PDB file of N, CA and C in Angstrom:
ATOM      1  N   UNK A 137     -14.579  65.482 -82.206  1.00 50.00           N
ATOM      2  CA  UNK A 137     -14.942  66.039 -80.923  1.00 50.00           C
ATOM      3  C   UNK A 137     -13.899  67.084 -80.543  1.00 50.00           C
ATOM      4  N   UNK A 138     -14.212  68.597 -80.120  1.00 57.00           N
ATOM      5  CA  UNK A 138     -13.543  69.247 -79.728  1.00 57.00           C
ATOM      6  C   UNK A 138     -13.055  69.418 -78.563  1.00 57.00           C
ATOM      7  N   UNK A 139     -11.714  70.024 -78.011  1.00 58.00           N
ATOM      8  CA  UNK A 139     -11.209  69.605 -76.744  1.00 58.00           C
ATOM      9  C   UNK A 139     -11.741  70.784 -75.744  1.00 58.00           C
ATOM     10  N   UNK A 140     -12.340  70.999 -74.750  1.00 58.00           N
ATOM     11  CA  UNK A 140     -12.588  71.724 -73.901  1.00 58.00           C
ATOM     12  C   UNK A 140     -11.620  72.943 -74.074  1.00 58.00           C
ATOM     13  N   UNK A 141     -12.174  74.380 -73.612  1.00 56.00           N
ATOM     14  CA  UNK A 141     -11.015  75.512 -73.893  1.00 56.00           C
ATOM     15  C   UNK A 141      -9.983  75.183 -72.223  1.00 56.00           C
ATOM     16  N   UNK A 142      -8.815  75.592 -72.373  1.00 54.00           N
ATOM     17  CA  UNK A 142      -7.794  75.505 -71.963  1.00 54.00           C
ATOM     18  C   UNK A 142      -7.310  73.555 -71.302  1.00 54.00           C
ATOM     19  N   UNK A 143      -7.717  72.937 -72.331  1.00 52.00           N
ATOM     20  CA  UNK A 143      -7.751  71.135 -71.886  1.00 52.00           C
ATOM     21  C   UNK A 143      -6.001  71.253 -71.799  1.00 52.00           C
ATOM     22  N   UNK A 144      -5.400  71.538 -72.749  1.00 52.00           N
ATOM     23  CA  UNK A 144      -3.828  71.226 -72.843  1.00 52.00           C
ATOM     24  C   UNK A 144      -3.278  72.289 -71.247  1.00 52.00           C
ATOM     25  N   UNK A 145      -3.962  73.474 -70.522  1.00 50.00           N
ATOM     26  CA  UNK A 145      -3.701  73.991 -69.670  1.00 50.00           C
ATOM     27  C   UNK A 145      -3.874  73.398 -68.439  1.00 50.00           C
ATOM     28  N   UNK A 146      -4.825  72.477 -68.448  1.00 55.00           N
ATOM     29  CA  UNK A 146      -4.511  71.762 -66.954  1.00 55.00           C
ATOM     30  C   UNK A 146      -3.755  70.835 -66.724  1.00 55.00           C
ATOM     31  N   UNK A 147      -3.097  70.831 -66.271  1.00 52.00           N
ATOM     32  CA  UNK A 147      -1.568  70.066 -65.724  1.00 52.00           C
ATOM     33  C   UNK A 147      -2.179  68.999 -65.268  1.00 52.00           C
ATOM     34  N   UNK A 148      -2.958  68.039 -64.907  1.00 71.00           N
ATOM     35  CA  UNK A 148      -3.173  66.622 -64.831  1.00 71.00           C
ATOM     36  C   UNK A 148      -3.892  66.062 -65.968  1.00 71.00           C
ATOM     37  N   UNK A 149      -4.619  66.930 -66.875  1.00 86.00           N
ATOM     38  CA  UNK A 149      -5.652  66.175 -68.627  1.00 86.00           C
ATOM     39  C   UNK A 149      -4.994  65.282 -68.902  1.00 86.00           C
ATOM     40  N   UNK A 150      -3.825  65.489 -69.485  1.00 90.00           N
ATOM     41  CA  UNK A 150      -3.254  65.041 -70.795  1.00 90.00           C
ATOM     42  C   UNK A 150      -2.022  63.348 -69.560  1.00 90.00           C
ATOM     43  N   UNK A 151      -1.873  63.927 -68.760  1.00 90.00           N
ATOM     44  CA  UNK A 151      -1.347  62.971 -67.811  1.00 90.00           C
ATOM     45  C   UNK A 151      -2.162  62.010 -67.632  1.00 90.00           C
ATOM     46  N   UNK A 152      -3.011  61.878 -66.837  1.00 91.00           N
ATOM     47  CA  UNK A 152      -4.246  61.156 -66.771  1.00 91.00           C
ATOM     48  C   UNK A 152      -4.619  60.525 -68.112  1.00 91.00           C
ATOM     49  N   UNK A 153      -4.687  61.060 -68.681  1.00 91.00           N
ATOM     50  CA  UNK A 153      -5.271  60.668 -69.814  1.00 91.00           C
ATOM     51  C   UNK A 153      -4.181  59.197 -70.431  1.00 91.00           C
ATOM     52  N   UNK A 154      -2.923  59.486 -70.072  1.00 92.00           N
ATOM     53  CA  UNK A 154      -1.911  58.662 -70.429  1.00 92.00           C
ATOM     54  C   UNK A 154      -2.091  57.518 -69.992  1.00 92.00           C
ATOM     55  N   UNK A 155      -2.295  57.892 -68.227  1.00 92.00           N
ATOM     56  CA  UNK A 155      -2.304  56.712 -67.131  1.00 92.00           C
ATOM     57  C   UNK A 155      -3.309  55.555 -68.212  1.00 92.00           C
ATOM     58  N   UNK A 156      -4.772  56.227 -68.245  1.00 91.00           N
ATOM     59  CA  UNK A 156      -5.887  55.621 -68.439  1.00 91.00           C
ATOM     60  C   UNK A 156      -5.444  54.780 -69.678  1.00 91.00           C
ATOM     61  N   UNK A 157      -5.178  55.354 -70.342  1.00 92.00           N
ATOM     62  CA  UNK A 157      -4.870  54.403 -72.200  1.00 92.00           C
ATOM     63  C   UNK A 157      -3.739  53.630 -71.827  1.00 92.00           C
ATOM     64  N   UNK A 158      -2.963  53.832 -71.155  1.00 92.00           N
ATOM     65  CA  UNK A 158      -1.779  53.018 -70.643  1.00 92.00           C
ATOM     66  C   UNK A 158      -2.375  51.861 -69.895  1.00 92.00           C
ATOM     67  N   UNK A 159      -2.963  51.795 -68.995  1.00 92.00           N
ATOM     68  CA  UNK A 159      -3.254  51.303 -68.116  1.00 92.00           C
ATOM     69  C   UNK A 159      -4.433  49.824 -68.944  1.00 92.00           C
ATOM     70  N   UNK A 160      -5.394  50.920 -69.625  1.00 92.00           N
ATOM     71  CA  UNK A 160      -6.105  49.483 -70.723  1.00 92.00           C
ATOM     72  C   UNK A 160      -5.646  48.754 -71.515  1.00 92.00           C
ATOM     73  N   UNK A 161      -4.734  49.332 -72.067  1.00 92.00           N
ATOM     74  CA  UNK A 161      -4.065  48.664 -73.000  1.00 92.00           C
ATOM     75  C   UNK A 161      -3.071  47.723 -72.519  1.00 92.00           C
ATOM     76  N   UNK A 162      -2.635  47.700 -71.430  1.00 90.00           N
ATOM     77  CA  UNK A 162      -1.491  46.420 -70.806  1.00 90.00           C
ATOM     78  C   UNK A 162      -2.917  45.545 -69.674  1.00 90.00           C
ATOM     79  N   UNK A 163      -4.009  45.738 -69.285  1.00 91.00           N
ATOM     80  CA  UNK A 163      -5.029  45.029 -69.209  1.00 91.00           C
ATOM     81  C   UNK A 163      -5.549  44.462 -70.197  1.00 91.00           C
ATOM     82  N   UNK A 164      -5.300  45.026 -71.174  1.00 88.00           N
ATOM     83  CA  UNK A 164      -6.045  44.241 -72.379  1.00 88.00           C
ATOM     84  C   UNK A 164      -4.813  43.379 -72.850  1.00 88.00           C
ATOM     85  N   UNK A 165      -3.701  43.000 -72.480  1.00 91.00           N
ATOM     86  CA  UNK A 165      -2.954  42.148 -73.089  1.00 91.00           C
ATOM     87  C   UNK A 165      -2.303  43.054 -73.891  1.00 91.00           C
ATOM     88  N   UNK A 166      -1.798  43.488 -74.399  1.00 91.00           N
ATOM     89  CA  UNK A 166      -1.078  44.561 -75.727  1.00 91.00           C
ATOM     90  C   UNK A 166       0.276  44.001 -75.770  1.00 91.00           C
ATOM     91  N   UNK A 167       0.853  44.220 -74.649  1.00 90.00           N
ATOM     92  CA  UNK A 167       2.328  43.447 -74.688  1.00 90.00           C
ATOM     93  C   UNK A 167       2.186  41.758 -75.016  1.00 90.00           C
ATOM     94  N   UNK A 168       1.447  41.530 -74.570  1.00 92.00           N
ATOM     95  CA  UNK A 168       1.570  39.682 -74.842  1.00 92.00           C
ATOM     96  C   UNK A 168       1.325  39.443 -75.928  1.00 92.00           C
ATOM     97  N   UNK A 169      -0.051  40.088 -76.790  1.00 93.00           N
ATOM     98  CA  UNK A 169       0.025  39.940 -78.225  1.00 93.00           C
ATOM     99  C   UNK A 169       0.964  40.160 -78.765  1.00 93.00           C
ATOM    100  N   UNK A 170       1.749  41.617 -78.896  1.00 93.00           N
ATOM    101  CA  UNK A 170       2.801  42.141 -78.999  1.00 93.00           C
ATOM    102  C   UNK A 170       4.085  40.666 -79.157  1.00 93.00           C
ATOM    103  N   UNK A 171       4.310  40.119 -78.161  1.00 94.00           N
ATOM    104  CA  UNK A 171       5.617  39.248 -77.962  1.00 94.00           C
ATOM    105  C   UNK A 171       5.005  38.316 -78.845  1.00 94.00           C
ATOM    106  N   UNK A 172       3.894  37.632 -78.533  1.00 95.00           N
ATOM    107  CA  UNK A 172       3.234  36.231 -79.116  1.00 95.00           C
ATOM    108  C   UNK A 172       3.350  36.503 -80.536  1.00 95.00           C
ATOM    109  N   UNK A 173       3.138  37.658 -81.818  1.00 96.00           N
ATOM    110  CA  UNK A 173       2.971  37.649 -82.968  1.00 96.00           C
ATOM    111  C   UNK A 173       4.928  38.040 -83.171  1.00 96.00           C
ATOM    112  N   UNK A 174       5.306  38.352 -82.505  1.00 96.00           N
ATOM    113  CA  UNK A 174       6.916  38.127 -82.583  1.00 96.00           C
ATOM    114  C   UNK A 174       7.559  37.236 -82.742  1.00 96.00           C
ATOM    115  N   UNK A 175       6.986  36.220 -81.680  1.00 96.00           N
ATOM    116  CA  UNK A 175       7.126  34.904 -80.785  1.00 96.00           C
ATOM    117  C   UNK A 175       7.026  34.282 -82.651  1.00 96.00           C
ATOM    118  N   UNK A 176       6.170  34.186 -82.656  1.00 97.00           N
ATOM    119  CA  UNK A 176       5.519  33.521 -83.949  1.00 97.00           C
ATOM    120  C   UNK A 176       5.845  33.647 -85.322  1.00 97.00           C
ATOM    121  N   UNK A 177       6.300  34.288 -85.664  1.00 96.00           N
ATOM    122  CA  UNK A 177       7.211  35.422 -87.166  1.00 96.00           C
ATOM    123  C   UNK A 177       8.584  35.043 -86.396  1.00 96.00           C
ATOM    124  N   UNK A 178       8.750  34.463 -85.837  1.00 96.00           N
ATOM    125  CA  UNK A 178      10.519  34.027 -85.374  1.00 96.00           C
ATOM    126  C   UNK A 178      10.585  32.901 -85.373  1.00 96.00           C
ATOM    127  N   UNK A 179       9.613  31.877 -85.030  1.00 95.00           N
ATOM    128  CA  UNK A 179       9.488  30.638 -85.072  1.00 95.00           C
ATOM    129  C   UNK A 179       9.273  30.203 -86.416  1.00 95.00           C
ATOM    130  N   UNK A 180       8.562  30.692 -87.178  1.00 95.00           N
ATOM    131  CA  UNK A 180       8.023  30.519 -88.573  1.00 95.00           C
ATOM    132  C   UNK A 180       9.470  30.835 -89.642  1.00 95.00           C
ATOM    133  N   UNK A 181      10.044  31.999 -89.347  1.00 94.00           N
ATOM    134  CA  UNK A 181      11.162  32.125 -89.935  1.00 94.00           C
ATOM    135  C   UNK A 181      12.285  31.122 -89.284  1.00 94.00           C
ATOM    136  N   UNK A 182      12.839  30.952 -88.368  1.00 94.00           N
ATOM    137  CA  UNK A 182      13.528  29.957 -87.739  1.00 94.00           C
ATOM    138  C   UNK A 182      13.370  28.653 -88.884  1.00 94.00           C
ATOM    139  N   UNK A 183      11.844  28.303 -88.855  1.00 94.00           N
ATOM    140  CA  UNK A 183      11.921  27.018 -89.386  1.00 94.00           C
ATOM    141  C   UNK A 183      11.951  26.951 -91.185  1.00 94.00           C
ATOM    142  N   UNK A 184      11.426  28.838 -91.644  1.00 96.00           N
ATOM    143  CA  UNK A 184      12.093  28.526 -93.027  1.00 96.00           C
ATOM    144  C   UNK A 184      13.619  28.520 -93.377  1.00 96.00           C
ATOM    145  N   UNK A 185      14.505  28.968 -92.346  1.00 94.00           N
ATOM    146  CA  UNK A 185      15.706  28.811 -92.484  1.00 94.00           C
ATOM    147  C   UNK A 185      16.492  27.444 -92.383  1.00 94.00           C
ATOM    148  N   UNK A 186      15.757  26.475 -91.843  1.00 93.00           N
ATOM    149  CA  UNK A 186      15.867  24.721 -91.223  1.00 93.00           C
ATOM    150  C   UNK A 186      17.096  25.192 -90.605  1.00 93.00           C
ATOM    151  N   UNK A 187      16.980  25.780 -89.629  1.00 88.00           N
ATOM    152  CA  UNK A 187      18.182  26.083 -88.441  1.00 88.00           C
ATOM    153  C   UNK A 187      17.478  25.192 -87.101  1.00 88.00           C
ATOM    154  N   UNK A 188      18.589  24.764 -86.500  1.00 90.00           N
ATOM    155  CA  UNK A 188      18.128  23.816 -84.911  1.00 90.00           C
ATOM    156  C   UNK A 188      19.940  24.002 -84.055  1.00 90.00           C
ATOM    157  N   UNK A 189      18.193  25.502 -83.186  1.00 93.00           N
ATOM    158  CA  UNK A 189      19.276  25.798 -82.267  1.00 93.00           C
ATOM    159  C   UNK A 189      19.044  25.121 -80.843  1.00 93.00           C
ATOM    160  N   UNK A 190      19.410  25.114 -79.800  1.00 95.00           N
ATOM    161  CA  UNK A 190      19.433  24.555 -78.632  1.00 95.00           C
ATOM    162  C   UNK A 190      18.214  26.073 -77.802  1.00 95.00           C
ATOM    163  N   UNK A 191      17.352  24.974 -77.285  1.00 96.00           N
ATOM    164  CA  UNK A 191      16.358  25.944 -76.305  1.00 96.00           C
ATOM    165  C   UNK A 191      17.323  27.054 -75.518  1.00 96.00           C
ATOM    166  N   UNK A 192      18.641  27.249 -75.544  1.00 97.00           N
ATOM    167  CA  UNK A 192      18.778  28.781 -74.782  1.00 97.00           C
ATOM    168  C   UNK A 192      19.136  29.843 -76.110  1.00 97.00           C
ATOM    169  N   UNK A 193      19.786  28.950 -77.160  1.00 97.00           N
ATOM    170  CA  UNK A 193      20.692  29.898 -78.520  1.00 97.00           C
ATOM    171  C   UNK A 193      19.262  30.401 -78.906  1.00 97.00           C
ATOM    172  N   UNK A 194      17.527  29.649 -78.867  1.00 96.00           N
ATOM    173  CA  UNK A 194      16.497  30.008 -79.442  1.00 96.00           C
ATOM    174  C   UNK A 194      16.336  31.635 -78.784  1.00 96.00           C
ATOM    175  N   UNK A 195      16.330  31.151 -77.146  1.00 96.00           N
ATOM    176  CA  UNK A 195      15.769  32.085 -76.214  1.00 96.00           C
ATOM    177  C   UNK A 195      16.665  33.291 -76.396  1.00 96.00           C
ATOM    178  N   UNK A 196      17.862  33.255 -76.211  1.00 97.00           N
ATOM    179  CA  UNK A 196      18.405  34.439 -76.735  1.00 97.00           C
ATOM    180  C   UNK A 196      18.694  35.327 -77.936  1.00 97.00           C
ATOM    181  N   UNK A 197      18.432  34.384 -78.970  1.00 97.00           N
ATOM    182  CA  UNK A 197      17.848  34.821 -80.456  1.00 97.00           C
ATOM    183  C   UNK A 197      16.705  35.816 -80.678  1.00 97.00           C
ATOM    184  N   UNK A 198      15.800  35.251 -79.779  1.00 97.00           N
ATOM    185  CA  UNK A 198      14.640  35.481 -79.519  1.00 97.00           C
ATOM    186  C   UNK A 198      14.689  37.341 -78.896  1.00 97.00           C
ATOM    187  N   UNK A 199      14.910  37.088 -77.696  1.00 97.00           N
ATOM    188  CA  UNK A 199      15.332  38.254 -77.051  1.00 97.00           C
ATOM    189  C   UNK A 199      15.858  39.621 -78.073  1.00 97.00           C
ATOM    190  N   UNK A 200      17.068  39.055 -78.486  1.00 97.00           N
ATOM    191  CA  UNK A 200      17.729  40.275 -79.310  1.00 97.00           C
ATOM    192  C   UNK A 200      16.992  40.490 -80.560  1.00 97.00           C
ATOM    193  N   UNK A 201      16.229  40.091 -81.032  1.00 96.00           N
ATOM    194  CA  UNK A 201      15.185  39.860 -82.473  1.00 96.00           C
ATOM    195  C   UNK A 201      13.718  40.695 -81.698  1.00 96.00           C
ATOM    196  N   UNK A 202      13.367  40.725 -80.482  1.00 96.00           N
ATOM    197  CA  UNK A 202      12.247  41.075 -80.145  1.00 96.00           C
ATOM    198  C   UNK A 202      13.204  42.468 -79.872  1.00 96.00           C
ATOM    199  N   UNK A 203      14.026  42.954 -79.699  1.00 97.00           N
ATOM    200  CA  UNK A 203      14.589  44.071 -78.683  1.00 97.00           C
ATOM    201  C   UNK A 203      14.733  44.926 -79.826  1.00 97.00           C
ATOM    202  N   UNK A 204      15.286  44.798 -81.156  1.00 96.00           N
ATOM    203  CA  UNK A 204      15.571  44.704 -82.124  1.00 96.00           C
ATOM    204  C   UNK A 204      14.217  45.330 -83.243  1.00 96.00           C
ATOM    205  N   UNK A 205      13.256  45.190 -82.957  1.00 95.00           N
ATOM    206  CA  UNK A 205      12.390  45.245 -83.259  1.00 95.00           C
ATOM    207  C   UNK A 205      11.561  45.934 -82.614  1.00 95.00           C
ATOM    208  N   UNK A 206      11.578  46.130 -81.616  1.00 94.00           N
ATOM    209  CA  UNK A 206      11.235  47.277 -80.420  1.00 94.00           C
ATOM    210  C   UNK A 206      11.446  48.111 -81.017  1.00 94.00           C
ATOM    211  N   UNK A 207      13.146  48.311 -80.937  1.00 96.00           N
ATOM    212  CA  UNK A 207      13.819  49.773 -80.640  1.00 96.00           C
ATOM    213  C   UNK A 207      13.318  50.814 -82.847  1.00 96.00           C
ATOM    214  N   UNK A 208      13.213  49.326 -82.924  1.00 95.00           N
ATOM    215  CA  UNK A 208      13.138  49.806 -84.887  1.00 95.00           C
ATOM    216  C   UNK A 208      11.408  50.406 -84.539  1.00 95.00           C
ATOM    217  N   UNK A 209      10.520  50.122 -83.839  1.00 93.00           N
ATOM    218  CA  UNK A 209       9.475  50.842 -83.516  1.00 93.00           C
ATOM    219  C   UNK A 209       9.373  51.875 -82.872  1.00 93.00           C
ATOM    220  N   UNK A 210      10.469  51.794 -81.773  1.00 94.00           N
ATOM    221  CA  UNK A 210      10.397  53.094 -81.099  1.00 94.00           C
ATOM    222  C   UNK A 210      11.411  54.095 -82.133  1.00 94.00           C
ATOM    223  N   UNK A 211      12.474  53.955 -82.988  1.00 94.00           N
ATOM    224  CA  UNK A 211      12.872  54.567 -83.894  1.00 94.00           C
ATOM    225  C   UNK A 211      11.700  55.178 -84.389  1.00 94.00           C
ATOM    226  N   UNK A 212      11.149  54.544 -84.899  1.00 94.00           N
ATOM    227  CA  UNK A 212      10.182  55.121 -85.909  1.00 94.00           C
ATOM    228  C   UNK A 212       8.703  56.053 -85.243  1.00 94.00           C
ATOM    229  N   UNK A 213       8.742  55.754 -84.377  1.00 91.00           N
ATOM    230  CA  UNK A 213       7.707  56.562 -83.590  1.00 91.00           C
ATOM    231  C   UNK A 213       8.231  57.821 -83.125  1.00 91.00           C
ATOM    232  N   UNK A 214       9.606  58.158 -82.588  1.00 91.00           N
ATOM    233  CA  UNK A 214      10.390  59.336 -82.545  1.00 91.00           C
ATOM    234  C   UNK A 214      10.165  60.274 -83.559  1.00 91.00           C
ATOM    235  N   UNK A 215      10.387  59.399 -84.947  1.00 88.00           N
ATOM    236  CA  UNK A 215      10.890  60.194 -86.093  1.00 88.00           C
ATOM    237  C   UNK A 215       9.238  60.731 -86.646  1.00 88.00           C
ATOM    238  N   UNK A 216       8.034  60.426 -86.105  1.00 72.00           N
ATOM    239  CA  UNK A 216       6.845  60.947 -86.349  1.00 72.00           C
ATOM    240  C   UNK A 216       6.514  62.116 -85.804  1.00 72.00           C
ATOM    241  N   UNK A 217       7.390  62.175 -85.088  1.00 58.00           N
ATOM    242  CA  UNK A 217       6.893  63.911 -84.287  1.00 58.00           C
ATOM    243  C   UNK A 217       7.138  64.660 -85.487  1.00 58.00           C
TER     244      UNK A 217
END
């Protein structure tokens, strides 16, 4: 589908357009799947390692392993431009 002539020239398109895909996609859950298949690939590894940490050493494991993993996505999404 082609973009309307001057679409990138109106100063609210491409904004809007952000809001909208932004906006479905954290209605549709995106972040929670997001954490939950994290959540889950940490727990699963946790227990192939037979490590037993205390419910806060988990939670903060957790944290820096999800943050960690973020930033290695947002790395890599930078480096696609």
């Amino acid at each position: 589908m082609l973009n309307p002539p001057n679409f990138y020239e109106q100063s609210g398109s491409y904004i809007n357009l952000l809001k909208r895909m932004t906006q479905r996609l954290q209605h549709g859950n995106v972040n929670d799947r997001v954490f939950e298949t994290v959540q889950k690939s940490f727990q699963k590894e946790l227990s192939l390692e037979k490590i037993v940490l205390s419910h806060a050493e988990s939670d903060r494991l957790l944290r820096q392993v999800l943050k960690a993993v973020l930033t290695d996505m947002l790395t890599r999404l930078d480096g696609a431009d």
